[in-house]
Amino acid sequence: MFVFKRVFVKLLRSTVTSTSPSPARTGKEDRGHRGAAEEETENPAADEVLVDFEKTQEVYRSKASLELLRSLVVFKLCSYDFLIMDLGKKVLGQKAFDQFMKMTFYGQFVAGEDQKEIRPLIQKNLAFGVGSVLDYSVEEDISEVEVGQIEDMEEDRDSMKGGTKAFTCTNSEEAKCDRHMETFIKCIKASGWSSTDGFSAIKMTALGRPQFLLNFSEVLVKWQNFYAFLAAQQGKDATLKKKLDLTQMQECLTKLGATGDYYGWFTGQKEKHEGCIDVLDWNSLIDERTKTAHLLVVPNVELGELEPLLKRFTQEEEEQMRRIFQRMEILGMHAQENGVRLMVDAEQTYFQPAISRLTLEMQRIFNTTKPIIFNTYQCYLKDAYENITRDVQLSKREGWCFAAKLVRGAYMYQERERAEEMGYEDPINADYESTNRMYHRCLDYVLDEIALNRKANVMVASHNEDTIKHTLKRMNELRVLPKENKVYFGQLLGMCDQISFPLGQAGFPVFKYVPYGPVSEVMPYLSRRAQENRGFMKGAQRERELLWKELKRRLASGELLYQPVY
């Protein structure tokens, strides 16, 4: 039993709070994937589309001078090390604070409180070539009560040798999720009338209890880690190109105490395994868990034996999964009827495995002929490339359209604080340059996939001008034209207009992420914007310089009272 514990101790240290970093790669896989696309393409200059990001008069045609001035003030406030929002509420009081927010942060980054209030901004942006991704910005995290319950649960696991308390979902919580679903439906309908090719964003934590997503993520991470362990027993890493010998895997599992017939399941249920399986095959056992519950076992260090993976996944949690999926299906059908794409936002890493798995289920249903459901990949995570390549290959194997939004990441401070507090490895790349390399690696992989089969879609959600120029260069090399609507661009409302509007005017499909909602409910979103922008604004002066340049130009030419006409 001591040997058993030692063998698996590292395996079970990883829970939902920590995922394994992707194995080191040489880059040869990327070059091979990219090279195949490039060999079939030429690069005639006539097909190139060039974009000029320097002409401030064109960039800011949609902005009144007061809007430019507000941008300068907000960006300056964002550059301070202390949060103006945290201090402002204490000093001003609630009413004056709300007014201050509407004049500054809220007015800059949020379109309004409801669908009616945001309509003028959407129509104005559309008139200047920029679409909208509507986002009702209500964010849910684990409550303080649930955090306490999780700590109690960990203590109970030690004392009960693996037993846990069940988390139940109240009627009021279910009603809250239903209200969020109705809000998302309104958002989808608003996206439908705002353009013929719009997006609507949804957050999974608004459709189901965050604690359920946490528990389901833990199940998925443990199952993935167990596959990595089995691969290591065969001297292989857990990548798509390294397949496991089924006979050896069955022998290993039997020695560990498993009684299930894994070999028989794969050879009997699947068509062409040739005695080997990969990580996608392994994950299919989770997909069909009602049929394969007897095969889903993982090691328990405390007991020194294998135990059912779903032992802690209660009937109530199965019911919560069913309810979340029902809500997502309803949203998917409304999106289909209104000609809208759904963008499933990424959230904290301890929720993300469950969010990604549920999103994949939606893509299987709705992305059969064209991409309707987009998943979001955060490239500041160490395992971003591994995740995106796995999902691309799954889409090709099953025949649906892969669709992704690539972001650098939005929860860095929160993730690092949690990792330090709970004592697990930081899931975030070491520095900005590492994240930048990861972003371009993931982006190049998807662009090559688009060039190969024209079935995948990607939204390049970035404020980095070098990343945008890199994408345009690669599109020209691969002869992926703007009018094909395979590559989209996205920036947040209130940021990087010098990127969004020139792209839109050059014919590229570009979208502003347009959050809306009451001031009190969007505070978590605004806090993250302010935190992220502190680093962004300290390191990047370009946008402020362009804003000043345009204000000075208007002052010199007598256009300081300029109002956009559309």
CSV table of N, CA and C in Angstrom, one decimal, residues 37 110 115 185 290 465 513:
chain,number,residue,atom,x,y,z
A,37,ALA,N,-0.3,23.8,-45.1
A,37,ALA,CA,-1.2,24.8,-45.7
A,37,ALA,C,-0.4,25.7,-46.6
A,110,VAL,N,-18.9,50.2,-20.5
A,110,VAL,CA,-20.2,49.6,-20.4
A,110,VAL,C,-21.2,50.4,-21.3
A,115,GLN,N,-31.3,46.5,-22.8
A,115,GLN,CA,-31.2,46.4,-24.3
A,115,GLN,C,-31.6,47.7,-24.9
A,185,ILE,N,-31.5,35.4,-23.5
A,185,ILE,CA,-32.3,35.3,-24.6
A,185,ILE,C,-32.6,36.7,-25.2
A,290,THR,N,-22.9,7.3,-18.4
A,290,THR,CA,-24.0,6.4,-17.9
A,290,THR,C,-23.8,5.0,-18.3
A,465,GLU,N,-1.4,45.4,-31.0
A,465,GLU,CA,-1.3,45.8,-32.4
A,465,GLU,C,-0.4,44.8,-33.2
A,513,TYR,N,-16.7,44.1,-27.9
A,513,TYR,CA,-17.3,43.3,-26.9
A,513,TYR,C,-18.1,44.4,-26.0
